[in-house]
PDB file of C-alpha atoms and ligand atoms in Angstrom:
ATOM      1  CA  UNK W   1      13.495 -20.332 -65.803  1.00 91.00           C
ATOM      2  CA  UNK W   2      11.987 -20.319 -69.251  1.00 96.00           C
ATOM      3  CA  UNK W   3       9.234 -22.410 -70.816  1.00 97.00           C
ATOM      4  CA  UNK W   4       9.408 -23.225 -74.507  1.00 98.00           C
ATOM      5  CA  UNK W   5       6.158 -24.222 -76.187  1.00 97.00           C
ATOM      6  CA  UNK W   6       4.923 -24.509 -79.746  1.00 97.00           C
ATOM      7  CA  UNK W   7       2.174 -22.149 -80.869  1.00 96.00           C
ATOM      8  CA  UNK W   8       0.152 -25.234 -81.749  1.00 97.00           C
ATOM      9  CA  UNK W   9       0.208 -26.563 -78.175  1.00 97.00           C
ATOM     10  CA  UNK W  10      -0.701 -23.171 -76.687  1.00 97.00           C
ATOM     11  CA  UNK W  11      -3.512 -22.721 -79.218  1.00 97.00           C
ATOM     12  CA  UNK W  12      -4.814 -26.179 -78.516  1.00 97.00           C
ATOM     13  CA  UNK W  13      -5.112 -25.467 -74.788  1.00 98.00           C
ATOM     14  CA  UNK W  14      -6.807 -22.116 -75.471  1.00 98.00           C
ATOM     15  CA  UNK W  15      -9.254 -23.825 -77.848  1.00 98.00           C
ATOM     16  CA  UNK W  16     -10.088 -26.389 -75.149  1.00 97.00           C
ATOM     17  CA  UNK W  17     -10.677 -23.528 -72.693  1.00 98.00           C
ATOM     18  CA  UNK W  18     -12.948 -21.718 -75.172  1.00 97.00           C
ATOM     19  CA  UNK W  19     -15.148 -24.750 -75.686  1.00 97.00           C
ATOM     20  CA  UNK W  20     -15.444 -25.782 -72.042  1.00 98.00           C
ATOM     21  CA  UNK W  21     -17.987 -24.590 -69.451  1.00 98.00           C
ATOM     22  CA  UNK W  22     -15.642 -25.860 -66.717  1.00 98.00           C
ATOM     23  CA  UNK W  23     -11.927 -25.306 -66.071  1.00 98.00           C
ATOM     24  CA  UNK W  24      -9.845 -27.491 -68.369  1.00 98.00           C
ATOM     25  CA  UNK W  25      -6.626 -29.017 -67.083  1.00 98.00           C
ATOM     26  CA  UNK W  26      -3.770 -31.312 -67.906  1.00 98.00           C
ATOM     27  CA  UNK W  27      -0.037 -31.748 -67.993  1.00 98.00           C
ATOM     28  CA  UNK W  28       2.811 -30.376 -70.047  1.00 98.00           C
ATOM     29  CA  UNK W  29       5.121 -33.206 -71.048  1.00 98.00           C
ATOM     30  CA  UNK W  30       8.630 -32.496 -72.164  1.00 97.00           C
ATOM     31  CA  UNK W  31      12.241 -32.180 -71.143  1.00 97.00           C
ATOM     32  CA  UNK W  32      14.257 -30.126 -68.713  1.00 95.00           C
ATOM     33  CA  UNK W  33      17.593 -28.696 -69.748  1.00 93.00           C
ATOM     34  CA  UNK W  34      19.016 -26.692 -66.891  1.00 89.00           C
ATOM     35  CA  UNK W  35      16.705 -23.750 -66.393  1.00 89.00           C
ATOM     36  CA  UNK W  36      14.869 -24.362 -69.624  1.00 95.00           C
ATOM     37  CA  UNK W  37      11.736 -26.452 -69.968  1.00 97.00           C
ATOM     38  CA  UNK W  38      10.844 -27.670 -73.425  1.00 97.00           C
ATOM     39  CA  UNK W  39       7.251 -28.778 -73.848  1.00 98.00           C
ATOM     40  CA  UNK W  40       6.750 -31.555 -76.384  1.00 97.00           C
ATOM     41  CA  UNK W  41       3.114 -32.285 -75.700  1.00 97.00           C
ATOM     42  CA  UNK W  42       0.092 -30.880 -73.887  1.00 97.00           C
ATOM     43  CA  UNK W  43      -1.838 -33.794 -72.389  1.00 98.00           C
ATOM     44  CA  UNK W  44      -5.408 -32.995 -71.366  1.00 98.00           C
ATOM     45  CA  UNK W  45      -6.895 -34.702 -68.324  1.00 98.00           C
ATOM     46  CA  UNK W  46     -10.367 -34.627 -66.792  1.00 98.00           C
ATOM     47  CA  UNK W  47     -11.272 -32.032 -64.196  1.00 98.00           C
ATOM     48  CA  UNK W  48     -12.845 -34.276 -61.598  1.00 97.00           C
ATOM     49  CA  UNK W  49     -14.460 -31.323 -59.826  1.00 97.00           C
ATOM     50  CA  UNK W  50     -16.431 -30.362 -62.985  1.00 97.00           C
ATOM     51  CA  UNK W  51     -16.174 -26.798 -61.783  1.00 97.00           C
ATOM     52  CA  UNK W  52     -15.916 -23.426 -63.544  1.00 97.00           C
ATOM     53  CA  UNK W  53     -13.761 -22.033 -60.696  1.00 96.00           C
ATOM     54  CA  UNK W  54     -11.400 -24.827 -59.678  1.00 96.00           C
ATOM     55  CA  UNK W  55      -9.882 -28.061 -60.902  1.00 97.00           C
ATOM     56  CA  UNK W  56      -8.487 -31.295 -59.583  1.00 96.00           C
ATOM     57  CA  UNK W  57      -6.888 -34.168 -61.458  1.00 96.00           C
ATOM     58  CA  UNK W  58      -7.674 -37.712 -60.402  1.00 96.00           C
ATOM     59  CA  UNK W  59      -4.592 -39.441 -58.911  1.00 95.00           C
ATOM     60  CA  UNK W  60      -5.262 -42.463 -61.127  1.00 97.00           C
ATOM     61  CA  UNK W  61      -5.109 -40.271 -64.188  1.00 97.00           C
ATOM     62  CA  UNK W  62      -1.885 -38.680 -62.909  1.00 96.00           C
ATOM     63  CA  UNK W  63      -0.420 -42.182 -62.680  1.00 97.00           C
ATOM     64  CA  UNK W  64      -1.558 -42.887 -66.270  1.00 98.00           C
ATOM     65  CA  UNK W  65       0.081 -39.725 -67.563  1.00 97.00           C
ATOM     66  CA  UNK W  66       3.322 -40.455 -65.681  1.00 97.00           C
ATOM     67  CA  UNK W  67       3.358 -43.872 -67.302  1.00 97.00           C
ATOM     68  CA  UNK W  68       2.707 -42.438 -70.782  1.00 97.00           C
ATOM     69  CA  UNK W  69       5.408 -39.819 -70.323  1.00 97.00           C
ATOM     70  CA  UNK W  70       7.921 -42.424 -69.242  1.00 97.00           C
ATOM     71  CA  UNK W  71       7.162 -44.560 -72.311  1.00 98.00           C
ATOM     72  CA  UNK W  72       7.815 -41.546 -74.510  1.00 97.00           C
ATOM     73  CA  UNK W  73      11.017 -40.661 -72.684  1.00 97.00           C
ATOM     74  CA  UNK W  74       9.458 -37.438 -71.422  1.00 98.00           C
ATOM     75  CA  UNK W  75       8.687 -36.052 -68.007  1.00 96.00           C
ATOM     76  CA  UNK W  76       5.942 -33.910 -66.591  1.00 96.00           C
ATOM     77  CA  UNK W  77       7.393 -30.403 -66.723  1.00 96.00           C
ATOM     78  CA  UNK W  78       4.217 -28.496 -65.975  1.00 97.00           C
ATOM     79  CA  UNK W  79       0.532 -28.367 -65.197  1.00 97.00           C
ATOM     80  CA  UNK W  80      -1.962 -26.355 -67.222  1.00 98.00           C
ATOM     81  CA  UNK W  81      -5.479 -25.188 -66.487  1.00 98.00           C
ATOM     82  CA  UNK W  82      -7.877 -22.470 -67.528  1.00 98.00           C
ATOM     83  CA  UNK W  83      -9.488 -19.575 -65.725  1.00 98.00           C
ATOM     84  CA  UNK W  84     -12.907 -18.786 -67.131  1.00 97.00           C
ATOM     85  CA  UNK W  85     -13.666 -15.446 -65.560  1.00 93.00           C
ATOM     86  CA  UNK W  86     -10.477 -14.196 -63.944  1.00 93.00           C
ATOM     87  CA  UNK W  87      -7.009 -13.344 -65.227  1.00 97.00           C
ATOM     88  CA  UNK W  88      -4.383 -16.082 -65.680  1.00 98.00           C
ATOM     89  CA  UNK W  89      -2.919 -15.521 -62.232  1.00 98.00           C
ATOM     90  CA  UNK W  90      -2.751 -18.299 -59.583  1.00 97.00           C
ATOM     91  CA  UNK W  91      -5.678 -18.370 -57.151  1.00 96.00           C
ATOM     92  CA  UNK W  92      -5.269 -19.151 -53.445  1.00 94.00           C
ATOM     93  CA  UNK W  93      -6.170 -22.744 -54.203  1.00 94.00           C
ATOM     94  CA  UNK W  94      -3.695 -22.839 -57.105  1.00 96.00           C
ATOM     95  CA  UNK W  95      -0.953 -21.673 -54.737  1.00 95.00           C
ATOM     96  CA  UNK W  96      -1.708 -24.567 -52.411  1.00 93.00           C
ATOM     97  CA  UNK W  97      -1.552 -26.926 -55.402  1.00 93.00           C
ATOM     98  CA  UNK W  98       1.695 -25.360 -56.591  1.00 95.00           C
ATOM     99  CA  UNK W  99       3.157 -26.020 -53.187  1.00 91.00           C
ATOM    100  CA  UNK W 100       2.410 -29.730 -53.605  1.00 88.00           C
ATOM    101  CA  UNK W 101       3.091 -29.996 -57.321  1.00 86.00           C
ATOM    102  CA  UNK W 102       6.273 -28.011 -57.708  1.00 84.00           C
ATOM    103  CA  UNK W 103       6.680 -27.403 -61.372  1.00 90.00           C
ATOM    104  CA  UNK W 104       5.516 -24.775 -63.802  1.00 96.00           C
ATOM    105  CA  UNK W 105       1.840 -23.867 -63.819  1.00 98.00           C
ATOM    106  CA  UNK W 106       0.510 -22.538 -67.100  1.00 98.00           C
ATOM    107  CA  UNK W 107      -2.829 -20.736 -66.868  1.00 98.00           C
ATOM    108  CA  UNK W 108      -4.836 -19.799 -69.959  1.00 98.00           C
ATOM    109  CA  UNK W 109      -8.095 -17.931 -70.497  1.00 98.00           C
ATOM    110  CA  UNK W 110     -10.747 -18.445 -73.194  1.00 97.00           C
ATOM    111  CA  UNK W 111      -9.843 -14.992 -74.517  1.00 97.00           C
ATOM    112  CA  UNK W 112      -6.391 -16.304 -75.389  1.00 97.00           C
ATOM    113  CA  UNK W 113      -4.252 -14.968 -72.568  1.00 97.00           C
ATOM    114  CA  UNK W 114      -1.643 -17.282 -71.083  1.00 98.00           C
ATOM    115  CA  UNK W 115       0.931 -16.884 -68.324  1.00 98.00           C
ATOM    116  CA  UNK W 116       3.149 -19.341 -66.496  1.00 98.00           C
ATOM    117  CA  UNK W 117       4.105 -19.391 -62.842  1.00 98.00           C
ATOM    118  CA  UNK W 118       6.235 -21.221 -60.377  1.00 96.00           C
ATOM    119  CA  UNK W 119       6.837 -21.134 -56.646  1.00 94.00           C
ATOM    120  CA  UNK W 120      10.342 -20.329 -55.539  1.00 89.00           C
ATOM    121  CA  UNK W 121      11.011 -20.412 -51.800  1.00 88.00           C
ATOM    122  CA  UNK W 122       7.315 -19.917 -51.171  1.00 87.00           C
ATOM    123  CA  UNK W 123       7.077 -16.928 -53.496  1.00 93.00           C
ATOM    124  CA  UNK W 124       5.136 -16.946 -56.728  1.00 95.00           C
ATOM    125  CA  UNK W 125       7.277 -16.035 -59.746  1.00 96.00           C
ATOM    126  CA  UNK W 126       6.270 -15.540 -63.338  1.00 97.00           C
ATOM    127  CA  UNK W 127       7.986 -17.804 -65.864  1.00 97.00           C
ATOM    128  CA  UNK W 128       8.735 -16.482 -69.319  1.00 97.00           C
ATOM    129  CA  UNK W 129       6.980 -18.428 -72.073  1.00 98.00           C
ATOM    130  CA  UNK W 130       8.761 -18.520 -75.385  1.00 97.00           C
ATOM    131  CA  UNK W 131       6.722 -19.646 -78.351  1.00 96.00           C
ATOM    132  CA  UNK W 132       8.729 -21.607 -80.868  1.00 87.00           C
TER     133      UNK W 132
HETATM  134 ZN1  LIG Q 201      -6.553 -21.594 -61.133  1.00 62.87          ZN
END
């Protein structure tokens, strides 16, 4: 699996992470073509936990984003969030979330690192991110 993103979208998420005292989060909207995910838009959401170490997206906001994506002819291909003080590797809680929300998870840090992950048969796998 491979995730294609524009530099602009990645930078935008990193900028959000830099400016925020809490974890930032949102969805990656785009298209799936076989094993390739093409991100067309990074859509920020609120982190309803207001926490520097975890995040949660309100179900109502998830419904809003699904609706928006559908209107644009896109789908949710991934979830993004930031890690403030640890590397961009899924936490225990992230793994539980990934089990429920089975798409690509992009994690960024304020220092500009970013890595993407997915769960495959219960095992965490890194997803290659190609900047276009
Ligand atoms: Zn996390």
